[in-house]
């Protein structure tokens, strides 16, 4: 199958004329036809003829273009505006919304000649960690169809795992790229806040949201990031920091780097098989010449309350624009989970409660910034779990809203701080369910995280395993 190849292998094959972009696109649509009805990853599938037309154009340009992603098929989480193409954010509120312009990240990929295949299922508005809080039906985990794919970018991860696309763009406010990557056995990068433009990304919590790559390998993520990163005049929070060649830096030595294992992240509540897999990964990293050091991050327990006060506060403000007049349908179409978040946020921001909740949470956020700075002054990166458990059964988290929030315990503290985090496959449970680990670094240290992840993937093959659907 062509879609088993990494982006770099696809590029080589395309350039040598071993296959064409048309072949690639056709293979994706064959897979979409047979697999998507089982996993429910797509909300909108782009008309095959439109994708093929773009593939033909890419094939003509291949010889004299040096774009990293020319002719490579991809999908977008349905949180990204796509001009003239339905964009729902997985909510009935936007069931008929056709955007008049495209998100910067989509424009950049289009300009690079990558080929959009569809808009992907997710937790509506990014509210969730299982892709069940969607008005389009839950995304099923391709490793076990009775379980969830993770969220909120569940559709993108399931589509990569099942080879319905080569890569995807996800969005991560508190784990949404990392969590489904870990549960579907794909690789995903939550970038530093501001590294990639958010323009045209439907806002959940604007000071947490980050746009990032999802792919089969760390090297794939480097290819994508190099294409989408950089300053954007349309997003004042996008960073002017120069974009390095992430691809070139992948093979620089990792010897002598130090990785911290924050002991609080490995306490009670973490599934035993996940803990063992991450410790095993630490051993593999040690063999690469990386020093492993136990460190302490005592604020750990406050990550969830800080995130779940500021996140809903920002979402209550962001979702106020869906007033039933300018966009789509009325507010009564918001799901229970989304209404709950709007209410919590409105409460935390209201006069009399602002000081007790919102301001306190922002103060605690500053303490988290310091805690990460301190931890990352002792080492170049931190190694931690992504999820406390393997993928849950469909319905399990939805019937227990508190448990649903607690499941985000490892992925919510990085976004209020702004630091990047790379999720990579690192093992399987005895029931053949994927396990992921995250490598967290200093602001704008994506190159280091990608380098560590890349070299880990050179000596392990967890990332090469993919689900066979019956
Ligand atoms: N699960 C988290 C939440 O529900 C994170 C979601 C996200 O990153 N978009 O808020």
Short mmCIF file of C-alpha atoms and ligand atoms in Angstrom, two decimals:
data_model
loop_
_atom_site.label_atom_id
_atom_site.label_comp_id
_atom_site.label_asym_id
_atom_site.label_seq_id
_atom_site.Cartn_x
_atom_site.Cartn_y
_atom_site.Cartn_z
CA UNK A 1 0.00 0.00 0.00
CA UNK A 2 1.43 3.40 -1.02
CA UNK A 3 -0.14 5.09 1.99
CA UNK A 4 2.13 3.08 4.31
CA UNK A 5 5.00 5.22 3.17
CA UNK A 6 6.20 8.27 5.06
CA UNK A 7 6.01 11.68 3.40
CA UNK A 8 9.70 11.54 2.58
CA UNK A 9 9.32 8.08 0.96
CA UNK A 10 6.29 9.31 -0.96
CA UNK A 11 8.27 12.27 -2.23
CA UNK A 12 11.09 10.05 -3.45
CA UNK A 13 8.64 7.72 -5.20
CA UNK A 14 6.83 10.63 -6.83
CA UNK A 15 10.07 12.19 -8.05
CA UNK A 16 11.36 8.89 -9.44
CA UNK A 17 8.06 8.39 -11.23
CA UNK A 18 7.38 5.09 -9.41
CA UNK A 19 3.82 6.30 -8.83
CA UNK A 20 1.86 9.52 -9.25
CA UNK A 21 -0.10 11.82 -7.00
CA UNK A 22 -3.19 10.57 -8.85
CA UNK A 23 -2.33 7.02 -7.70
CA UNK A 24 -2.01 8.26 -4.13
CA UNK A 25 -5.30 10.12 -4.17
CA UNK A 26 -7.10 7.16 -5.73
CA UNK A 27 -5.72 4.85 -3.03
CA UNK A 28 -6.97 7.24 -0.32
CA UNK A 29 -10.47 7.26 -1.80
CA UNK A 30 -10.49 3.45 -2.06
CA UNK A 31 -9.62 3.28 1.63
CA UNK A 32 -12.13 5.98 2.55
CA UNK A 33 -14.87 4.04 0.79
CA UNK A 34 -14.25 0.81 2.68
CA UNK A 35 -12.95 2.07 6.03
CA UNK A 36 -14.76 5.32 6.77
CA UNK A 37 -18.20 3.72 7.22
CA UNK A 38 -16.64 1.65 10.03
CA UNK A 39 -14.74 4.39 11.90
CA UNK A 40 -16.74 7.54 11.01
CA UNK A 41 -13.69 9.77 10.72
CA UNK A 42 -14.96 12.15 8.03
CA UNK A 43 -17.67 14.79 8.27
CA UNK A 44 -17.18 16.01 4.70
CA UNK A 45 -15.43 14.09 1.94
CA UNK A 46 -14.14 16.29 -0.88
CA UNK A 47 -15.48 15.27 -4.28
CA UNK A 48 -12.95 12.76 -5.69
CA UNK A 49 -12.91 14.52 -9.07
CA UNK A 50 -11.82 17.79 -7.43
CA UNK A 51 -9.00 16.07 -5.55
CA UNK A 52 -7.93 14.22 -8.70
CA UNK A 53 -7.81 17.45 -10.68
CA UNK A 54 -5.41 18.88 -8.11
CA UNK A 55 -3.37 15.66 -8.16
CA UNK A 56 -3.00 15.89 -11.93
CA UNK A 57 -1.77 19.47 -11.61
CA UNK A 58 0.70 18.38 -8.92
CA UNK A 59 1.98 15.54 -11.12
CA UNK A 60 2.74 18.02 -13.88
CA UNK A 61 4.70 20.28 -11.53
CA UNK A 62 6.66 17.54 -9.75
CA UNK A 63 9.84 17.71 -11.76
CA UNK A 64 10.62 21.38 -11.20
CA UNK A 65 9.10 22.19 -7.83
CA UNK A 66 10.79 21.92 -4.48
CA UNK A 67 7.69 22.03 -2.28
CA UNK A 68 7.88 19.54 0.59
CA UNK A 69 4.26 18.44 0.29
CA UNK A 70 3.45 18.74 -3.42
CA UNK A 71 0.96 16.06 -4.43
CA UNK A 72 0.60 14.62 -0.90
CA UNK A 73 -2.99 14.03 0.35
CA UNK A 74 -4.12 15.42 3.70
CA UNK A 75 -7.21 16.15 5.81
CA UNK A 76 -8.22 18.99 8.11
CA UNK A 77 -9.96 18.76 11.45
CA UNK A 78 -13.36 20.38 10.87
CA UNK A 79 -12.32 23.29 13.09
CA UNK A 80 -10.53 24.95 10.15
CA UNK A 81 -12.29 27.27 7.77
CA UNK A 82 -12.19 26.04 4.18
CA UNK A 83 -13.48 28.47 1.59
CA UNK A 84 -16.62 27.22 -0.18
CA UNK A 85 -16.46 23.91 1.71
CA UNK A 86 -18.77 23.02 4.62
CA UNK A 87 -17.17 23.68 8.02
CA UNK A 88 -19.14 22.49 11.03
CA UNK A 89 -16.74 22.17 13.97
CA UNK A 90 -18.80 18.96 14.49
CA UNK A 91 -21.77 20.97 15.76
CA UNK A 92 -25.31 21.32 14.40
CA UNK A 93 -24.95 25.03 15.15
CA UNK A 94 -22.81 25.24 12.01
CA UNK A 95 -24.54 22.48 10.04
CA UNK A 96 -24.79 24.63 6.91
CA UNK A 97 -21.87 27.05 7.33
CA UNK A 98 -19.86 27.63 4.15
CA UNK A 99 -16.89 29.86 5.03
CA UNK A 100 -16.08 32.83 2.80
CA UNK A 101 -12.32 32.40 3.35
CA UNK A 102 -9.78 29.75 4.34
CA UNK A 103 -7.61 29.32 7.43
CA UNK A 104 -3.98 30.30 6.96
CA UNK A 105 -2.79 26.76 7.65
CA UNK A 106 -5.02 25.43 4.88
CA UNK A 107 -3.89 28.15 2.47
CA UNK A 108 -0.26 27.34 3.16
CA UNK A 109 -0.83 23.67 2.45
CA UNK A 110 -2.80 24.43 -0.69
CA UNK A 111 -0.02 26.75 -1.87
CA UNK A 112 2.45 23.94 -1.20
CA UNK A 113 0.39 21.70 -3.51
CA UNK A 114 -0.88 19.29 -0.85
CA UNK A 115 -4.30 17.85 -1.67
CA UNK A 116 -7.28 18.17 0.68
CA UNK A 117 -9.46 15.06 0.94
CA UNK A 118 -11.88 16.08 3.65
CA UNK A 119 -12.95 17.70 6.89
CA UNK A 120 -12.73 15.51 9.93
CA UNK A 121 -14.95 14.50 12.80
CA UNK A 122 -14.03 15.75 16.29
CA UNK A 123 -15.53 16.74 19.62
CA UNK A 124 -17.69 19.76 18.79
CA UNK A 125 -15.78 23.03 19.33
CA UNK A 126 -12.87 20.95 20.66
CA UNK A 127 -14.85 20.17 23.80
CA UNK A 128 -13.81 16.67 24.71
CA UNK A 129 -11.13 14.04 24.68
CA UNK A 130 -12.90 11.15 22.97
CA UNK A 131 -14.59 12.47 19.79
CA UNK A 132 -17.95 11.41 21.17
CA UNK A 133 -19.22 14.94 21.84
CA UNK A 134 -20.05 15.38 18.16
CA UNK A 135 -23.33 15.84 16.32
CA UNK A 136 -22.04 13.48 13.61
CA UNK A 137 -21.71 10.30 15.68
CA UNK A 138 -18.62 9.15 17.57
CA UNK A 139 -15.32 8.34 15.87
CA UNK A 140 -14.47 4.69 16.49
CA UNK A 141 -11.01 3.51 17.40
CA UNK A 142 -9.63 1.52 14.46
CA UNK A 143 -7.77 -0.79 16.89
CA UNK A 144 -11.06 -1.76 18.54
CA UNK A 145 -14.31 -0.46 17.11
CA UNK A 146 -16.05 -0.61 20.48
CA UNK A 147 -13.67 2.00 21.83
CA UNK A 148 -13.17 5.71 21.18
CA UNK A 149 -10.49 7.18 18.95
CA UNK A 150 -9.60 9.90 21.44
CA UNK A 151 -10.18 13.56 20.95
CA UNK A 152 -10.88 16.08 20.14
CA UNK A 153 -8.95 15.46 16.88
CA UNK A 154 -10.18 11.84 16.69
CA UNK A 155 -11.17 11.87 13.01
CA UNK A 156 -7.71 12.98 11.83
CA UNK A 157 -5.89 10.37 13.96
CA UNK A 158 -8.20 7.51 12.94
CA UNK A 159 -7.82 8.48 9.27
CA UNK A 160 -4.02 8.47 9.44
CA UNK A 161 -3.93 5.15 11.31
CA UNK A 162 -6.16 3.50 8.70
CA UNK A 163 -4.31 5.02 5.74
CA UNK A 164 -7.25 7.08 4.48
CA UNK A 165 -4.83 10.03 4.30
CA UNK A 166 -1.12 10.65 4.49
CA UNK A 167 -1.28 13.37 7.13
CA UNK A 168 -3.63 15.75 8.94
CA UNK A 169 -3.86 19.09 10.67
CA UNK A 170 -5.23 18.88 14.18
CA UNK A 171 -5.80 21.47 16.86
CA UNK A 172 -4.74 21.18 20.49
CA UNK A 173 -6.18 23.28 23.30
CA UNK A 174 -5.50 20.81 26.10
CA UNK A 175 -4.46 17.56 24.46
CA UNK A 176 -6.56 17.27 21.32
CA UNK A 177 -3.67 16.41 19.04
CA UNK A 178 -1.75 14.29 21.54
CA UNK A 179 -4.59 12.27 23.01
CA UNK A 180 -6.01 10.78 19.76
CA UNK A 181 -2.46 10.32 18.41
CA UNK A 182 -1.68 8.17 21.44
CA UNK A 183 -4.93 6.20 21.25
CA UNK A 184 -4.71 5.56 17.49
CA UNK A 185 -0.92 4.92 17.34
CA UNK A 186 -0.03 7.95 15.25
CA UNK A 187 2.39 10.82 15.90
CA UNK A 188 1.27 14.38 16.68
CA UNK A 189 2.83 17.66 17.71
CA UNK A 190 1.28 20.35 19.85
CA UNK A 191 3.40 23.34 18.85
CA UNK A 192 4.53 26.29 20.95
CA UNK A 193 1.74 28.85 21.27
CA UNK A 194 2.17 31.21 18.30
CA UNK A 195 4.42 28.92 16.23
CA UNK A 196 1.61 28.33 13.69
CA UNK A 197 -1.07 30.87 12.75
CA UNK A 198 -4.50 30.36 14.29
CA UNK A 199 -6.19 32.53 11.68
CA UNK A 200 -9.29 30.72 10.47
CA UNK A 201 -9.18 28.11 13.23
CA UNK A 202 -12.53 28.16 15.02
CA UNK A 203 -11.63 29.39 18.49
CA UNK A 204 -12.12 27.25 21.59
CA UNK A 205 -9.84 28.94 24.17
CA UNK A 206 -7.84 31.53 22.26
CA UNK A 207 -4.91 31.71 24.67
CA UNK A 208 -4.47 27.89 24.61
CA UNK A 209 -5.35 26.90 21.03
CA UNK A 210 -2.52 25.63 18.89
CA UNK A 211 -2.53 24.35 15.32
CA UNK A 212 -0.31 21.39 14.63
CA UNK A 213 0.73 18.46 12.49
CA UNK A 214 -0.43 14.85 12.80
CA UNK A 215 1.21 12.07 10.83
CA UNK A 216 2.51 8.55 10.78
CA UNK A 217 5.99 9.49 11.99
CA UNK A 218 7.99 12.24 13.66
CA UNK A 219 9.71 12.90 10.35
CA UNK A 220 6.29 13.46 8.73
CA UNK A 221 5.50 16.04 11.41
CA UNK A 222 8.77 17.84 10.64
CA UNK A 223 7.81 18.06 6.95
CA UNK A 224 4.41 19.47 7.82
CA UNK A 225 5.62 21.90 10.48
CA UNK A 226 8.27 23.34 8.19
CA UNK A 227 5.48 24.15 5.72
CA UNK A 228 2.90 25.61 8.10
CA UNK A 229 4.98 27.46 10.76
CA UNK A 230 5.73 31.16 10.76
CA UNK A 231 4.44 34.65 11.27
CA UNK A 232 1.07 35.53 9.78
CA UNK A 233 -0.08 39.16 9.48
CA UNK A 234 -3.64 37.92 10.11
CA UNK A 235 -2.78 36.50 13.55
CA UNK A 236 -1.18 39.01 15.91
CA UNK A 237 -0.24 36.19 18.29
CA UNK A 238 1.76 34.32 15.66
CA UNK A 239 5.46 34.53 16.38
CA UNK A 240 8.05 36.32 14.24
CA UNK A 241 10.68 33.83 15.49
CA UNK A 242 12.44 32.40 12.38
CA UNK A 243 11.36 28.91 11.28
CA UNK A 244 14.35 26.55 11.34
CA UNK A 245 14.75 23.60 8.99
CA UNK A 246 13.16 21.01 11.24
CA UNK A 247 13.93 18.29 8.72
CA UNK A 248 17.65 19.00 8.61
CA UNK A 249 17.91 19.09 12.38
CA UNK A 250 16.33 15.65 12.85
CA UNK A 251 19.58 13.77 12.57
CA UNK A 252 21.70 16.01 14.81
CA UNK A 253 23.03 14.13 17.82
CA UNK A 254 20.91 13.63 20.93
CA UNK A 255 23.88 12.46 23.00
CA UNK A 256 24.26 14.40 26.21
CA UNK A 257 20.70 15.74 26.27
CA UNK A 258 18.85 15.34 29.58
CA UNK A 259 15.22 14.27 29.85
CA UNK A 260 13.30 14.76 33.09
CA UNK A 261 10.75 12.29 34.40
CA UNK A 262 8.43 14.31 36.67
CA UNK A 263 7.60 11.85 39.43
CA UNK A 264 4.14 13.32 40.08
CA UNK A 265 3.07 12.25 36.57
CA UNK A 266 3.65 8.58 37.38
CA UNK A 267 1.67 8.27 40.57
CA UNK A 268 -1.55 6.47 41.38
CA UNK A 269 -4.24 6.73 38.74
CA UNK A 270 -1.90 5.90 35.89
CA UNK A 271 -2.54 2.56 34.19
CA UNK A 272 0.25 0.09 34.95
CA UNK A 273 0.90 -0.93 31.35
CA UNK A 274 1.19 2.72 30.31
CA UNK A 275 3.62 3.43 33.13
CA UNK A 276 5.76 0.44 32.19
CA UNK A 277 5.81 1.40 28.51
CA UNK A 278 7.00 4.89 29.30
CA UNK A 279 9.72 3.65 31.63
CA UNK A 280 10.74 1.26 28.88
CA UNK A 281 10.88 4.19 26.46
CA UNK A 282 13.12 6.05 28.92
CA UNK A 283 15.49 3.07 28.80
CA UNK A 284 15.56 3.19 24.99
CA UNK A 285 16.33 6.90 25.13
CA UNK A 286 19.15 6.20 27.55
CA UNK A 287 20.67 3.81 25.02
CA UNK A 288 20.74 6.74 22.58
CA UNK A 289 23.00 8.61 24.99
CA UNK A 290 20.28 10.71 26.66
CA UNK A 291 20.50 11.22 30.41
CA UNK A 292 17.32 10.45 32.34
CA UNK A 293 16.70 12.32 35.54
CA UNK A 294 13.85 12.16 38.02
CA UNK A 295 12.45 15.61 38.75
CA UNK A 296 9.51 17.03 40.69
CA UNK A 297 6.61 19.17 39.46
CA UNK A 298 4.56 19.60 42.63
CA UNK A 299 1.82 21.75 41.03
CA UNK A 300 0.70 18.77 38.94
CA UNK A 301 -2.66 18.35 40.72
CA UNK A 302 -3.71 21.92 39.91
CA UNK A 303 -3.42 21.48 36.14
CA UNK A 304 -7.02 20.37 35.66
CA UNK A 305 -8.68 23.15 37.73
CA UNK A 306 -6.58 25.88 36.09
CA UNK A 307 -7.37 24.56 32.62
CA UNK A 308 -11.06 23.96 33.31
CA UNK A 309 -11.59 27.47 34.65
CA UNK A 310 -9.72 29.44 32.00
CA UNK A 311 -10.72 27.18 29.06
CA UNK A 312 -14.48 27.43 29.66
CA UNK A 313 -14.17 31.17 30.45
CA UNK A 314 -12.60 31.77 27.06
CA UNK A 315 -15.03 29.45 25.30
CA UNK A 316 -18.04 31.17 26.87
CA UNK A 317 -16.79 34.38 25.29
CA UNK A 318 -15.78 32.83 21.95
CA UNK A 319 -19.06 30.96 21.52
CA UNK A 320 -21.12 34.10 22.19
CA UNK A 321 -20.77 34.91 18.49
CA UNK A 322 -22.97 31.92 17.60
CA UNK A 323 -26.10 33.84 18.34
CA UNK A 324 -28.25 32.25 15.64
CA UNK A 325 -28.21 35.45 13.59
CA UNK A 326 -24.86 35.58 11.84
CA UNK A 327 -23.87 31.92 11.70
CA UNK A 328 -25.93 28.80 11.21
CA UNK A 329 -28.46 27.58 13.75
CA UNK A 330 -29.56 28.79 17.18
CA UNK A 331 -27.82 28.27 20.51
CA UNK A 332 -30.28 25.57 21.56
CA UNK A 333 -28.29 23.32 19.21
CA UNK A 334 -25.23 23.33 21.47
CA UNK A 335 -24.63 19.91 23.07
CA UNK A 336 -24.94 19.36 26.81
CA UNK A 337 -21.16 19.30 27.23
CA UNK A 338 -20.77 22.61 25.41
CA UNK A 339 -23.61 24.24 27.35
CA UNK A 340 -21.98 23.06 30.58
CA UNK A 341 -18.72 24.74 29.58
CA UNK A 342 -20.44 27.97 28.56
CA UNK A 343 -22.20 28.05 31.94
CA UNK A 344 -19.04 27.32 33.96
CA UNK A 345 -17.14 29.97 32.03
CA UNK A 346 -19.86 32.59 32.34
CA UNK A 347 -20.05 31.89 36.07
CA UNK A 348 -16.27 32.13 36.57
CA UNK A 349 -16.17 35.45 34.71
CA UNK A 350 -19.18 37.06 36.37
CA UNK A 351 -18.95 39.92 38.86
CA UNK A 352 -18.47 38.57 42.36
CA UNK A 353 -16.93 35.29 41.18
CA UNK A 354 -14.25 36.65 38.87
CA UNK A 355 -11.76 37.26 41.68
CA UNK A 356 -12.44 33.94 43.35
CA UNK A 357 -12.17 31.79 40.20
CA UNK A 358 -10.93 33.37 36.99
CA UNK A 359 -8.29 35.66 38.53
CA UNK A 360 -7.07 32.88 40.84
CA UNK A 361 -6.78 30.51 37.89
CA UNK A 362 -4.74 33.09 35.97
CA UNK A 363 -2.46 33.55 38.98
CA UNK A 364 -2.02 29.80 39.22
CA UNK A 365 -1.27 29.79 35.49
CA UNK A 366 1.72 32.05 36.17
CA UNK A 367 2.90 29.57 38.79
CA UNK A 368 2.67 26.83 36.16
CA UNK A 369 4.76 28.90 33.76
CA UNK A 370 7.43 29.13 36.47
CA UNK A 371 7.16 25.45 37.30
CA UNK A 372 7.76 24.43 33.68
CA UNK A 373 10.58 26.98 33.36
CA UNK A 374 12.24 25.54 36.44
CA UNK A 375 11.84 21.95 35.29
CA UNK A 376 13.11 22.77 31.81
CA UNK A 377 16.11 24.63 33.17
CA UNK A 378 17.35 21.29 34.56
CA UNK A 379 16.80 19.32 31.36
CA UNK A 380 16.05 19.81 27.66
CA UNK A 381 12.78 17.90 27.71
CA UNK A 382 10.30 16.08 29.93
CA UNK A 383 8.85 12.63 29.33
CA UNK A 384 5.30 11.91 30.47
CA UNK A 385 2.21 9.86 29.69
CA UNK A 386 -0.46 11.24 27.36
CA UNK A 387 -3.50 9.42 28.75
CA UNK A 388 -4.05 7.86 32.17
CA UNK A 389 -5.79 4.83 30.58
CA UNK A 390 -6.00 3.00 27.26
CA UNK A 391 -8.86 4.06 24.93
CA UNK A 392 -12.18 3.95 26.79
CA UNK A 393 -15.32 2.12 25.66
CA UNK A 394 -17.78 4.19 23.64
CA UNK A 395 -20.21 5.84 26.06
CA UNK A 396 -18.00 5.44 29.15
CA UNK A 397 -16.74 9.04 29.35
CA UNK A 398 -19.93 10.62 28.09
CA UNK A 399 -21.91 9.13 30.95
CA UNK A 400 -19.47 10.55 33.52
CA UNK A 401 -18.69 14.25 32.81
CA UNK A 402 -16.23 14.57 35.70
CA UNK A 403 -14.24 11.50 34.64
CA UNK A 404 -14.25 12.99 31.16
CA UNK A 405 -12.37 16.05 32.45
CA UNK A 406 -10.01 14.04 34.68
CA UNK A 407 -8.92 12.01 31.65
CA UNK A 408 -7.07 15.15 30.50
CA UNK A 409 -4.82 15.21 33.54
CA UNK A 410 -1.53 14.86 31.62
CA UNK A 411 -2.25 17.10 28.65
CA UNK A 412 -3.92 20.21 30.03
CA UNK A 413 -1.06 21.93 31.89
CA UNK A 414 1.13 22.52 28.81
CA UNK A 415 -1.36 24.76 26.97
CA UNK A 416 -1.75 27.43 29.68
CA UNK A 417 2.07 27.58 29.70
CA UNK A 418 2.43 27.54 25.91
CA UNK A 419 5.19 24.92 25.66
CA UNK A 420 5.36 22.38 22.81
CA UNK A 421 4.78 18.65 23.22
CA UNK A 422 5.31 15.73 20.86
CA UNK A 423 3.20 12.58 21.22
CA UNK A 424 4.77 9.35 19.95
CA UNK A 425 3.66 5.71 20.05
CA UNK A 426 5.62 3.76 22.68
CA UNK A 427 3.87 0.43 23.16
CA UNK A 428 0.71 -1.66 23.29
CA UNK A 429 -1.38 -3.08 26.09
CA UNK A 430 -1.88 -6.84 26.29
CA UNK A 431 -5.27 -6.20 24.63
CA UNK A 432 -3.49 -4.71 21.63
CA UNK A 433 -4.45 -1.10 22.35
CA UNK A 434 -1.89 1.61 21.55
CA UNK A 435 0.06 3.55 24.19
CA UNK A 436 1.59 6.98 23.64
CA UNK A 437 4.12 9.14 25.46
CA UNK A 438 4.66 12.87 25.24
CA UNK A 439 7.97 14.71 25.13
CA UNK A 440 7.54 18.29 26.36
CA UNK A 441 10.11 21.06 25.82
CA UNK A 442 10.88 24.74 26.22
CA UNK A 443 9.11 27.37 24.14
CA UNK A 444 10.15 27.03 20.47
CA UNK A 445 12.16 23.86 21.07
CA UNK A 446 10.18 21.86 18.48
CA UNK A 447 13.48 21.05 16.76
CA UNK A 448 14.79 19.29 19.88
CA UNK A 449 11.55 17.39 20.51
CA UNK A 450 11.36 16.26 16.89
CA UNK A 451 15.01 15.20 17.00
CA UNK A 452 14.49 13.09 20.12
CA UNK A 453 11.30 11.57 18.70
CA UNK A 454 12.88 10.91 15.31
CA UNK A 455 15.85 9.11 16.79
CA UNK A 456 13.58 7.10 19.07
CA UNK A 457 11.61 6.02 15.99
CA UNK A 458 14.84 4.95 14.28
CA UNK A 459 15.41 2.31 16.98
CA UNK A 460 11.79 1.26 17.68
CA UNK A 461 8.93 0.20 15.46
CA UNK A 462 5.80 0.95 17.52
CA UNK A 463 4.92 3.73 15.07
CA UNK A 464 5.00 1.28 12.16
CA UNK A 465 2.13 -0.82 13.48
CA UNK A 466 -1.27 -0.11 12.02
CA UNK A 467 -4.71 -1.59 12.62
CA UNK A 468 -6.19 -4.21 10.34
CA UNK A 469 -9.92 -3.63 10.18
CA UNK A 470 -12.17 -6.63 9.88
N1 LIG B 1 -10.05 17.33 26.25
C1 LIG B 1 -9.74 18.72 26.45
C2 LIG B 1 -11.01 19.51 26.56
O1 LIG B 1 -12.05 18.94 26.43
C3 LIG B 1 -8.86 19.22 25.34
C4 LIG B 1 -9.55 19.54 24.09
C5 LIG B 1 -8.70 20.20 23.05
O2 LIG B 1 -7.47 20.17 23.14
N2 LIG B 1 -9.36 20.82 22.08
O3 LIG B 1 -11.00 20.68 26.78
#
